[in-house]
Amino acid sequence: MARKLFENKDSCAMLHTINIIGTKWKPLILYLLANKSVRFGKLLFFMEGVSRKVLTDQLRELEEDGFILRQKFGEVPPRVEYSLTEKGKSFLPVLKQMYDWTIEWNPEISFMDCKIVLPVED
């Protein structure tokens, strides 16, 4: 599936960033990879509602953009793990600011109700 990009994305830093992480799944993928490498099946488990195809597409795009690293192990059965690159790690403070903003302006939202269990370290 081809990405749906804003036209003239390179003329604006905001549009460029939105083109990279502007889906509902990519920030969550980055969040889940914040602390360690994670296998595809585990990502799928933690991301309720995402299909295998969409997750695969999102992972490929993040890899193309230099945010994640895909490591394939020569084992049977095959094992693939995903981890953040330095570029991906440098984006974590942005996710933290988004989280802090949400908590400040939406105090009724409880992190305890979130299906995600892998925390971002400060």
Short mmCIF file of C-alpha atoms in Angstrom, two decimals:
data_model
loop_
_atom_site.label_atom_id
_atom_site.label_comp_id
_atom_site.label_asym_id
_atom_site.label_seq_id
_atom_site.Cartn_x
_atom_site.Cartn_y
_atom_site.Cartn_z
CA MET A 1 0.00 0.00 0.00
CA ALA A 2 1.40 3.38 -0.97
CA ARG A 3 1.72 6.09 1.63
CA LYS A 4 -0.75 8.93 1.56
CA LEU A 5 1.55 11.93 1.75
CA PHE A 6 0.94 15.63 1.90
CA GLU A 7 2.00 17.33 -1.29
CA ASN A 8 5.18 19.37 -1.11
CA LYS A 9 6.12 17.71 2.18
CA ASP A 10 9.70 18.92 2.02
CA SER A 11 8.63 22.56 1.98
CA CYS A 12 7.50 22.41 5.62
CA ALA A 13 9.12 20.71 8.60
CA MET A 14 5.73 19.99 10.20
CA LEU A 15 4.36 18.27 7.08
CA HIS A 16 7.57 16.29 6.74
CA THR A 17 7.23 14.96 10.30
CA ILE A 18 3.53 14.23 9.90
CA ASN A 19 4.30 12.26 6.73
CA ILE A 20 6.69 10.09 8.74
CA ILE A 21 4.72 9.43 11.96
CA GLY A 22 1.24 10.73 11.12
CA THR A 23 -0.67 7.46 11.32
CA LYS A 24 -2.45 6.16 14.37
CA TRP A 25 -0.09 3.18 14.65
CA LYS A 26 3.42 4.59 14.19
CA PRO A 27 3.64 6.56 17.45
CA LEU A 28 2.41 3.46 19.27
CA ILE A 29 5.03 1.29 17.57
CA LEU A 30 7.76 3.72 18.61
CA TYR A 31 6.39 3.76 22.16
CA LEU A 32 6.41 -0.04 22.36
CA LEU A 33 10.00 -0.20 21.14
CA ALA A 34 11.19 2.47 23.59
CA ASN A 35 12.83 0.09 26.06
CA LYS A 36 13.84 -3.01 24.13
CA SER A 37 13.64 -5.05 20.97
CA VAL A 38 10.23 -6.57 20.36
CA ARG A 39 9.14 -9.41 18.09
CA PHE A 40 6.41 -8.94 15.49
CA GLY A 41 3.94 -11.19 17.31
CA LYS A 42 4.34 -9.28 20.54
CA LEU A 43 3.76 -5.96 18.76
CA LEU A 44 0.63 -7.44 17.21
CA PHE A 45 -0.54 -8.62 20.63
CA PHE A 46 -0.06 -5.23 22.29
CA MET A 47 -1.66 -3.25 19.46
CA GLU A 48 -5.28 -4.23 19.72
CA GLY A 49 -7.13 -3.63 16.45
CA VAL A 50 -4.20 -3.52 14.03
CA SER A 51 -4.09 -6.09 11.23
CA ARG A 52 -0.95 -8.04 10.37
CA LYS A 53 -0.78 -6.31 6.98
CA VAL A 54 -1.11 -2.80 8.39
CA LEU A 55 1.48 -3.51 11.10
CA THR A 56 3.87 -4.92 8.49
CA ASP A 57 3.39 -1.84 6.27
CA GLN A 58 3.91 0.56 9.17
CA LEU A 59 7.06 -1.25 10.31
CA ARG A 60 8.47 -1.17 6.78
CA GLU A 61 7.83 2.55 6.49
CA LEU A 62 9.44 3.28 9.85
CA GLU A 63 12.43 1.18 8.78
CA GLU A 64 12.67 3.08 5.46
CA ASP A 65 12.57 6.37 7.38
CA GLY A 66 15.39 5.24 9.67
CA PHE A 67 13.36 5.09 12.90
CA ILE A 68 13.55 1.35 13.50
CA LEU A 69 15.90 -1.51 12.80
CA ARG A 70 14.65 -4.92 11.66
CA GLN A 71 16.90 -7.76 12.76
CA LYS A 72 16.33 -11.19 11.25
CA PHE A 73 17.77 -14.23 12.99
CA GLY A 74 18.67 -17.35 11.03
CA GLU A 75 16.62 -19.69 13.17
CA VAL A 76 13.82 -22.17 12.65
CA PRO A 77 11.14 -21.02 13.13
CA PRO A 78 12.19 -17.62 11.77
CA ARG A 79 12.60 -14.84 14.32
CA VAL A 80 12.50 -11.11 13.58
CA GLU A 81 12.93 -8.38 16.17
CA TYR A 82 12.42 -4.65 15.86
CA SER A 83 14.26 -1.98 17.81
CA LEU A 84 14.71 1.77 17.70
CA THR A 85 17.62 3.39 15.91
CA GLU A 86 19.27 6.50 17.34
CA LYS A 87 16.93 8.54 15.16
CA GLY A 88 13.95 6.66 16.62
CA LYS A 89 15.20 7.14 20.17
CA SER A 90 15.58 10.86 19.55
CA PHE A 91 11.84 11.02 18.85
CA LEU A 92 10.84 9.61 22.26
CA PRO A 93 10.85 13.05 23.99
CA VAL A 94 8.27 14.19 21.42
CA LEU A 95 6.02 11.25 22.36
CA LYS A 96 6.54 12.08 26.05
CA GLN A 97 5.45 15.68 25.42
CA MET A 98 2.33 14.41 23.65
CA TYR A 99 1.57 12.17 26.63
CA ASP A 100 2.13 15.02 29.12
CA TRP A 101 -0.10 17.35 27.10
CA THR A 102 -2.90 14.77 27.05
CA ILE A 103 -2.70 14.21 30.80
CA GLU A 104 -2.71 17.96 31.48
CA TRP A 105 -5.73 18.74 29.31
CA ASN A 106 -7.63 15.47 29.71
CA PRO A 107 -7.20 14.40 33.35
CA GLU A 108 -10.17 12.04 33.04
CA ILE A 109 -8.12 9.76 30.79
CA SER A 110 -6.60 6.98 32.84
CA PHE A 111 -3.36 5.34 31.79
CA MET A 112 -4.53 2.30 33.72
CA ASP A 113 -7.28 1.77 31.13
CA CYS A 114 -4.70 1.68 28.33
CA LYS A 115 -4.07 -1.71 26.77
CA ILE A 116 -0.38 -0.89 26.38
CA VAL A 117 1.82 -2.25 29.14
CA LEU A 118 5.36 -1.40 28.07
CA PRO A 119 6.24 1.95 29.69
CA VAL A 120 8.46 4.67 28.26
CA GLU A 121 11.40 5.34 30.56
CA ASP A 122 12.13 8.94 31.48
#
